[in-house]
Amino acid sequence: MNPNVVSSPARETWHNQPVDAVARQLGTDLRRGLSRDEAARRLAEYGPNELQAARRVSPWQLLLEQFKNVLIIILLIAAALSAFLGENPVEPIVISVIVLFAVLLGFIQEYRAERAIEALREMAAPTATVIRDGEELEAPARELVPGDLILLRAGDKVPADARLIEAINLQIEEAALTGESVPVEKTSAPLEGEDLPLGDRRNIAYAGTVVTYGRGRALVVGTGMSTEFGRIAQMLQMVERGRTPLQENLDRVGTMLARAAFVVVAVIVALGLLRGQPLLEMFLFGIAMAVAVVPEALPAVVTISLAIGVQRMVKRNALVRRLPAVETLGSITVICSDKTGTLTQDEMTARRVYVAGQMLEVSGAGYEPHGRFSRNGQPIDPPESLRELLRAAVLASDAYLVHGEGDHRWEIKGDPTEVALVVAAAKAGLHKPELEAQSPRIHEIPFTSETKRMTTLHQTPAGVVAYAKGAPEIILESCTQQRTESGEAPLGEEDRQRILNTAQQMAGEALRVLAVASKANATPESAEQGMTFLGLIGMIDPPRPEAKAAIRTCEQAGIKAVMITGDHPLTARAVASELGLLRSGRVVTGAELEAMGEAEFEREVENIEVYARVSPAHKLRVVTALQKKGHIVAMTGDGVNDAPALKKADIGVAMGITGTDVTKEAAAMTLTDDNFASIVAAVEEGRGIFGNIKKYLMYLLSSNIGEILLVAGASLLGAPLPLEAVQILYVNLATDGLPALALSVDPPEEDLMRRPPRNPRTGIFTRPVVTLMTVGGLWSALVNLGLFLWALNSRSLEEARTMTFVSLVLIQFFKAYNFRSDRHSVLNRPFANKWLNLAILWELALLLLIVYLPFLHEPFGTFSLPLMDWLIVVALAFTVSPVLEIAKWMERRGWFGKVE
C-alpha cells in the first residue's frame, strides 16, 4: 500500500449500530449531508476514493531477476568460455541466442504479472449521487469521503462502502464480492452480532456492487483502500506467488549439471595432462565436454513445449497468461471451485412446480425458454391449473427476457428470480408481452422487506384481477381458497399445513420457493384478502451439465474437486450433491471455519468437500492449508472475492465471460467459455507437456552419459580420445538438437488421464526414468568403446573415430524412438511423431554429407566409410533398442520401483 495515502476511519462494526449513532460518529447531518468545505477537508485528510497500486518493481529489476536462474548462469559461462577458447564460432552464438530468448520471455511474463490492482481500480464507479449542503449533485466517485450522504438507485454501481439509512425495495447484486447468486434484499435496521459474514450484513452496501432494484440512501463509512474492495487489493499485494514445480525442477537439474560439468572437465584434463597431451588441446576438449553435459537447449525446449501447449489450449477454450502454469496443471491434486457461474450457470431456473396438489418437474436450464413439464418422470402438456399459476407469476413480475447479441442469445432485464418465472411461463407457451397486452397492469402494491410479497392488479376480460407472489407463509395468510384440477375449493388448516410442509421440503432441496395467488373482482384495498392459492414454484441456480462430467473425469485422473462459495450452506450442499462432488457429506461454513484453530483445520482440511458462506480470507486459508498438506491447488472463480485465492493458489483459473478483470489478471489461466470441462483439457495438456519435457531430458542426458563414459573409459584405458572436440560439439548441437525438440511435441500417451497426478516433489528424475536413462547411456558407452578399441587394431585412428562417431549418432537416433515413453513399448505407435521422423531423416542426410563430402573431412575429422563398416556400425547401434525394451519390461513389473 502507498505509504502516502491516509486511510478512512478505523474499521467499525457499522452494521450493528443504529442510524443515529452512525451519523454522530461520522459527523453527518442526515438531511443535508456534509458541507462542501467539510468534504474538501476530509478529502485532504483521507485521500481520494480509489485503489492504490503497490510499489512497482522497475523493468530493469525484473530483467535482472531473469539472470538469477542457475541454468541461465551456466549457459552464459559456457558461451563465454566457448567464444574465448573454442574453435567453433557457431557454438557461443547459438547458446547466446537461446539464453536471450529465454530471458526476454521471462521478462515479458513477469512484467504483466502484477496488473491486478489496475483492474480493480477500473472497476470503481466513475460518478456518484451525493447530497452536500442539502443539495443533490453528481460528483466524481474518487471525491467521496467518509460521512458523505449518497443516493442509490437501480442500475447504480455502489461507489464506496456505505451504511444504509433508508432502503425502499432495495436489492443489490453482490455475487462478485460475496458469491451470492441472487440479489440481496437490503434493510436500514441495525443487525445483531458483531462478526457477521459479509453476505449477511444486509444494511451495508459495498463498493463495486450493483443496485438491481429499488432505491436507498446511505452514509459512506469506507473509501479507497478501506473498502472491502480495498482490503482485497491489499491481500493481492501481500500474497506471495510461489515458484512452479517446473521452475524448481529446472533449477535442480541446472545445479546437478553444473557440478557434473566441473567434474568432467577436471577429470578429462587431468588424465590428458598425465598422459602428456598438450594443455590447450585437453582444455578445449574439456570445455567441449562440459558444454555437451549442459543441455543448453533446455530453456528453448521447455518454452517451445509450453508455447505449443498454450496454442492447443486456446483451441480448447483455455487462455494461459503464465507459461509455467501449463505444466503446473499436470500436477494438480485439488481444484477449489467457486459455485456461482463456475459449477452453476449463474442463471436462476424454475426446477419444480407444486400445483393442484401435484408436484411437476420443469426441464431445461438457464434463460433459454425451452423445456418441458413432467409428472413422475412422464412428460405432460401444461394443464390449465399450471398455466393459470404461471400467468399469475409472470404478471406479478417486472422482469423481461430479451434477445441478446452474439453468443449470448438471451439476456435478462430485471431480477433473476422473476426472470426464472418468465422463462418457466415461456416453456408453457405463455409469453409476457402477450400476457401484458391482454391484461394490462392498472395498479400495484410493491414488494417490501416487511410484507415479503408483491401484488399487481390487471384489467382482464373478466374484470379486475389481482395477482400476488411472495413468501409461502405470507401468501397463505391471505388465501381462503385453493386452485384444484376441478376448480376452486376451500383452503382448510390441513391444506395450509400440507402446503407449508411441501414448501419446506422444496427449500430443503435448496430451492428458492415462491407462492402465487390470485383474486377476482379485486380493488387496491381488498386485493390481498380472500385470495385463491394457485401453487408453489421452486427455483435454483442449476449446475452446469458439463461440470458433472468434468468432475467425474477429474476423479478418474485422481483430482479432488472442492466447492468454495459465499452462498447458503443448504444451496451449496444441494448443488454439490447433484454434481457428484459431495461424497462424505462434510460441509463447513465460514463461521465454523473461523472457530477452528490452525492445527484442527489442517487435520480436517482433506476431509472437507464444501465450504459455504466464506469470505476471501477464508478462501486464502483453505488454499494455504491444502498447500501445507502437500497438495498442488487450483482455484477457479469469477468474482472479485476469488482474486486473492487465485493468486495464492498454485494455479488460478478465471472465468472469461462472467469473470471480472480482477480475477483475469490475478489468475494464471482464463477459461474463454466459462466451462469447467475446459479445466480437464488443460490438465491433460499440462501432463502431456511435462511428459514431453521428461522425454527430452531422458533422451539428451542418456546420450550425454554415453558420451562422457565413452571418453572417460578411453582415457582410463590409456587409449586415444575416441572423438574429436568438434565431433562432440556437433553431436551436442545438431544430433541432440532437432530430435530432442521433436520429442518436446510428442503426441500424448493414451493412458495419460487415467494416471494419478504426478508428485512434483519427485521431480523429473524418478527411479524408472533414471534407470532407463542410465541403461541407455551405459549400453551406448559399452558399444562405442568396444567398437573404437576393436577398430583401432584393424583400422586407422581417423577411421576408428569416424565409425565411433557414426555409431554414437545412430544409437541416439534409435534411443529417440525408445524414449517416446518410459513405460510403453516402442512398438506402440512407433512413428506417431511426424516431427521426430522428419528430424531423423534430416540428421541422417547431414551425417552422410559429413562422412562423404571431402571438404568436410578435415574440419570434422571424418573418413569415407566402406559398406562393411556401415553394416557393423548399424548392427551394433540397433542393439540399444532391445536393451531398452527389456528395461521397460522389467520396469512395468516393478523391478525398479513404482512407476511415477
GROMACS .gro file of C-alpha atoms in nm, residues 118-312:
model
  195
  118GLU     CA    1  -0.507  -0.167  -1.200
  119ALA     CA    2  -0.801  -0.388  -1.300
  120LEU     CA    3  -0.955  -0.334  -0.956
  121ARG     CA    4  -0.923   0.042  -0.998
  122GLU     CA    5  -1.105   0.030  -1.331
  123MET     CA    6  -1.400  -0.143  -1.165
  124ALA     CA    7  -1.466   0.155  -0.936
  125ALA     CA    8  -1.773   0.366  -1.008
  126PRO     CA    9  -1.680   0.681  -1.205
  127THR     CA   10  -1.954   0.905  -1.054
  128ALA     CA   11  -2.183   0.911  -0.752
  129THR     CA   12  -2.501   1.093  -0.648
  130VAL     CA   13  -2.421   1.274  -0.323
  131ILE     CA   14  -2.602   1.525  -0.101
  132ARG     CA   15  -2.390   1.818   0.020
  133ASP     CA   16  -2.523   2.133   0.183
  134GLY     CA   17  -2.871   1.986   0.132
  135GLU     CA   18  -2.829   1.975  -0.248
  136GLU     CA   19  -2.829   1.664  -0.466
  137LEU     CA   20  -2.535   1.663  -0.707
  138GLU     CA   21  -2.326   1.432  -0.925
  139ALA     CA   22  -1.966   1.408  -0.807
  140PRO     CA   23  -1.665   1.202  -0.919
  141ALA     CA   24  -1.659   0.884  -0.713
  142ARG     CA   25  -1.293   0.947  -0.627
  143GLU     CA   26  -1.402   1.262  -0.434
  144LEU     CA   27  -1.631   1.078  -0.192
  145VAL     CA   28  -1.525   1.088   0.174
  146PRO     CA   29  -1.633   0.907   0.492
  147GLY     CA   30  -1.955   1.070   0.615
  148ASP     CA   31  -2.089   1.160   0.271
  149LEU     CA   32  -2.463   1.106   0.223
  150ILE     CA   33  -2.520   0.924  -0.106
  151LEU     CA   34  -2.827   0.816  -0.304
  152LEU     CA   35  -2.856   0.470  -0.461
  153ARG     CA   36  -3.092   0.383  -0.747
  154ALA     CA   37  -3.147   0.077  -0.967
  155GLY     CA   38  -2.857   0.036  -1.209
  156ASP     CA   39  -2.607   0.231  -0.996
  157LYS     CA   40  -2.268   0.086  -0.912
  158VAL     CA   41  -2.211   0.147  -0.541
  159PRO     CA   42  -1.921   0.398  -0.521
  160ALA     CA   43  -1.798   0.326  -0.165
  161ASP     CA   44  -1.876   0.109   0.137
  162ALA     CA   45  -2.181   0.267   0.299
  163ARG     CA   46  -2.424   0.211   0.589
  164LEU     CA   47  -2.781   0.222   0.460
  165ILE     CA   48  -3.010   0.469   0.637
  166GLU     CA   49  -3.304   0.414   0.403
  167ALA     CA   50  -3.385   0.111   0.188
  168ILE     CA   51  -3.703   0.108  -0.021
  169ASN     CA   52  -3.736  -0.227  -0.201
  170LEU     CA   53  -3.357  -0.208  -0.231
  171GLN     CA   54  -3.178  -0.512  -0.375
  172ILE     CA   55  -2.808  -0.523  -0.457
  173GLU     CA   56  -2.619  -0.776  -0.671
  174GLU     CA   57  -2.318  -0.884  -0.462
  175ALA     CA   58  -2.214  -1.201  -0.648
  176ALA     CA   59  -1.876  -1.055  -0.745
  177LEU     CA   60  -1.794  -0.990  -0.378
  178THR     CA   61  -1.978  -1.249  -0.168
  179GLY     CA   62  -2.072  -1.523  -0.415
  180GLU     CA   63  -2.449  -1.481  -0.365
  181SER     CA   64  -2.620  -1.594  -0.687
  182VAL     CA   65  -2.925  -1.369  -0.639
  183PRO     CA   66  -2.952  -1.001  -0.543
  184VAL     CA   67  -2.953  -0.936  -0.169
  185GLU     CA   68  -3.253  -0.763  -0.015
  186LYS     CA   69  -3.126  -0.468   0.190
  187THR     CA   70  -3.253  -0.306   0.508
  188SER     CA   71  -3.163   0.000   0.715
  189ALA     CA   72  -3.228  -0.160   1.054
  190PRO     CA   73  -2.932  -0.246   1.283
  191LEU     CA   74  -2.832  -0.613   1.285
  192GLU     CA   75  -2.739  -0.831   1.580
  193GLY     CA   76  -2.392  -0.983   1.607
  194GLU     CA   77  -2.054  -0.817   1.558
  195ASP     CA   78  -1.886  -1.075   1.335
  196LEU     CA   79  -2.149  -1.135   1.069
  197PRO     CA   80  -2.019  -1.261   0.731
  198LEU     CA   81  -2.019  -1.001   0.455
  199GLY     CA   82  -2.314  -1.168   0.284
  200ASP     CA   83  -2.530  -1.132   0.597
  201ARG     CA   84  -2.461  -0.760   0.656
  202ARG     CA   85  -2.780  -0.657   0.483
  203ASN     CA   86  -2.762  -0.292   0.591
  204ILE     CA   87  -2.422  -0.234   0.427
  205ALA     CA   88  -2.375  -0.150   0.057
  206TYR     CA   89  -2.030  -0.244  -0.072
  207ALA     CA   90  -1.820  -0.059  -0.324
  208GLY     CA   91  -1.822  -0.216  -0.669
  209THR     CA   92  -2.156  -0.398  -0.626
  210VAL     CA   93  -2.462  -0.308  -0.836
  211VAL     CA   94  -2.811  -0.193  -0.736
  212THR     CA   95  -3.065  -0.409  -0.925
  213TYR     CA   96  -3.392  -0.293  -0.771
  214GLY     CA   97  -3.541  -0.016  -0.557
  215ARG     CA   98  -3.364   0.283  -0.409
  216GLY     CA   99  -3.192   0.393  -0.092
  217ARG     CA  100  -2.981   0.644   0.095
  218ALA     CA  101  -2.658   0.563   0.275
  219LEU     CA  102  -2.370   0.712   0.474
  220VAL     CA  103  -2.021   0.642   0.338
  221VAL     CA  104  -1.820   0.454   0.601
  222GLY     CA  105  -1.520   0.338   0.395
  223THR     CA  106  -1.338   0.475   0.092
  224GLY     CA  107  -1.039   0.368  -0.117
  225MET     CA  108  -0.825   0.101   0.042
  226SER     CA  109  -1.057   0.089   0.347
  227THR     CA  110  -1.344  -0.062   0.146
  228GLU     CA  111  -1.389  -0.438   0.113
  229PHE     CA  112  -1.257  -0.399  -0.245
  230GLY     CA  113  -0.957  -0.219  -0.097
  231ARG     CA  114  -0.890  -0.498   0.150
  232ILE     CA  115  -0.892  -0.746  -0.137
  233ALA     CA  116  -0.643  -0.522  -0.317
  234GLN     CA  117  -0.419  -0.525  -0.007
  235MET     CA  118  -0.446  -0.904   0.009
  236LEU     CA  119  -0.344  -0.925  -0.357
  237GLN     CA  120  -0.040  -0.711  -0.281
  238MET     CA  121   0.061  -0.921   0.019
  239VAL     CA  122   0.012  -1.267  -0.133
  240GLU     CA  123   0.339  -1.423  -0.243
  241ARG     CA  124   0.341  -1.637  -0.555
  242GLY     CA  125   0.549  -1.949  -0.512
  243ARG     CA  126   0.770  -2.100  -0.780
  244THR     CA  127   0.611  -2.361  -1.001
  245PRO     CA  128   0.726  -2.726  -0.980
  246LEU     CA  129   0.880  -2.693  -1.326
  247GLN     CA  130   1.096  -2.399  -1.220
  248GLU     CA  131   1.212  -2.589  -0.913
  249ASN     CA  132   1.290  -2.897  -1.121
  250LEU     CA  133   1.489  -2.697  -1.376
  251ASP     CA  134   1.692  -2.530  -1.102
  252ARG     CA  135   1.773  -2.871  -0.954
  253VAL     CA  136   1.873  -3.002  -1.297
  254GLY     CA  137   2.088  -2.694  -1.361
  255THR     CA  138   2.271  -2.729  -1.029
  256MET     CA  139   2.331  -3.100  -1.082
  257LEU     CA  140   2.462  -3.050  -1.435
  258ALA     CA  141   2.691  -2.768  -1.324
  259ARG     CA  142   2.859  -2.998  -1.073
  260ALA     CA  143   2.881  -3.277  -1.330
  261ALA     CA  144   3.037  -3.040  -1.585
  262PHE     CA  145   3.304  -2.930  -1.335
  263VAL     CA  146   3.394  -3.289  -1.250
  264VAL     CA  147   3.409  -3.391  -1.617
  265VAL     CA  148   3.637  -3.103  -1.711
  266ALA     CA  149   3.866  -3.169  -1.416
  267VAL     CA  150   3.897  -3.546  -1.474
  268ILE     CA  151   3.942  -3.531  -1.853
  269VAL     CA  152   4.200  -3.253  -1.838
  270ALA     CA  153   4.388  -3.419  -1.553
  271LEU     CA  154   4.407  -3.758  -1.727
  272GLY     CA  155   4.516  -3.599  -2.053
  273LEU     CA  156   4.791  -3.396  -1.888
  274LEU     CA  157   4.916  -3.706  -1.702
  275ARG     CA  158   4.949  -3.882  -2.037
  276GLY     CA  159   5.149  -3.591  -2.177
  277GLN     CA  160   4.889  -3.445  -2.413
  278PRO     CA  161   4.910  -3.069  -2.490
  279LEU     CA  162   4.748  -2.843  -2.229
  280LEU     CA  163   4.548  -2.631  -2.477
  281GLU     CA  164   4.418  -2.934  -2.666
  282MET     CA  165   4.296  -3.101  -2.345
  283PHE     CA  166   4.146  -2.781  -2.209
  284LEU     CA  167   3.948  -2.722  -2.530
  285PHE     CA  168   3.832  -3.084  -2.525
  286GLY     CA  169   3.730  -3.048  -2.161
  287ILE     CA  170   3.530  -2.734  -2.242
  288ALA     CA  171   3.357  -2.916  -2.530
  289MET     CA  172   3.266  -3.199  -2.294
  290ALA     CA  173   3.142  -2.958  -2.028
  291VAL     CA  174   2.923  -2.778  -2.282
  292ALA     CA  175   2.791  -3.116  -2.400
  293VAL     CA  176   2.692  -3.205  -2.044
  294VAL     CA  177   2.476  -2.891  -2.005
  295PRO     CA  178   2.159  -2.922  -2.217
  296GLU     CA  179   2.167  -2.565  -2.342
  297ALA     CA  180   1.852  -2.623  -2.546
  298LEU     CA  181   1.656  -2.695  -2.227
  299PRO     CA  182   1.505  -2.344  -2.189
  300ALA     CA  183   1.413  -2.346  -2.557
  301VAL     CA  184   1.261  -2.694  -2.539
  302VAL     CA  185   1.063  -2.600  -2.229
  303THR     CA  186   0.947  -2.275  -2.389
  304ILE     CA  187   0.851  -2.444  -2.715
  305SER     CA  188   0.668  -2.722  -2.528
  306LEU     CA  189   0.475  -2.474  -2.318
  307ALA     CA  190   0.404  -2.238  -2.608
  308ILE     CA  191   0.267  -2.515  -2.828
  309GLY     CA  192   0.065  -2.639  -2.532
  310VAL     CA  193  -0.077  -2.289  -2.492
  311GLN     CA  194  -0.177  -2.280  -2.859
  312ARG     CA  195  -0.355  -2.614  -2.824
   0.00000   0.00000   0.00000
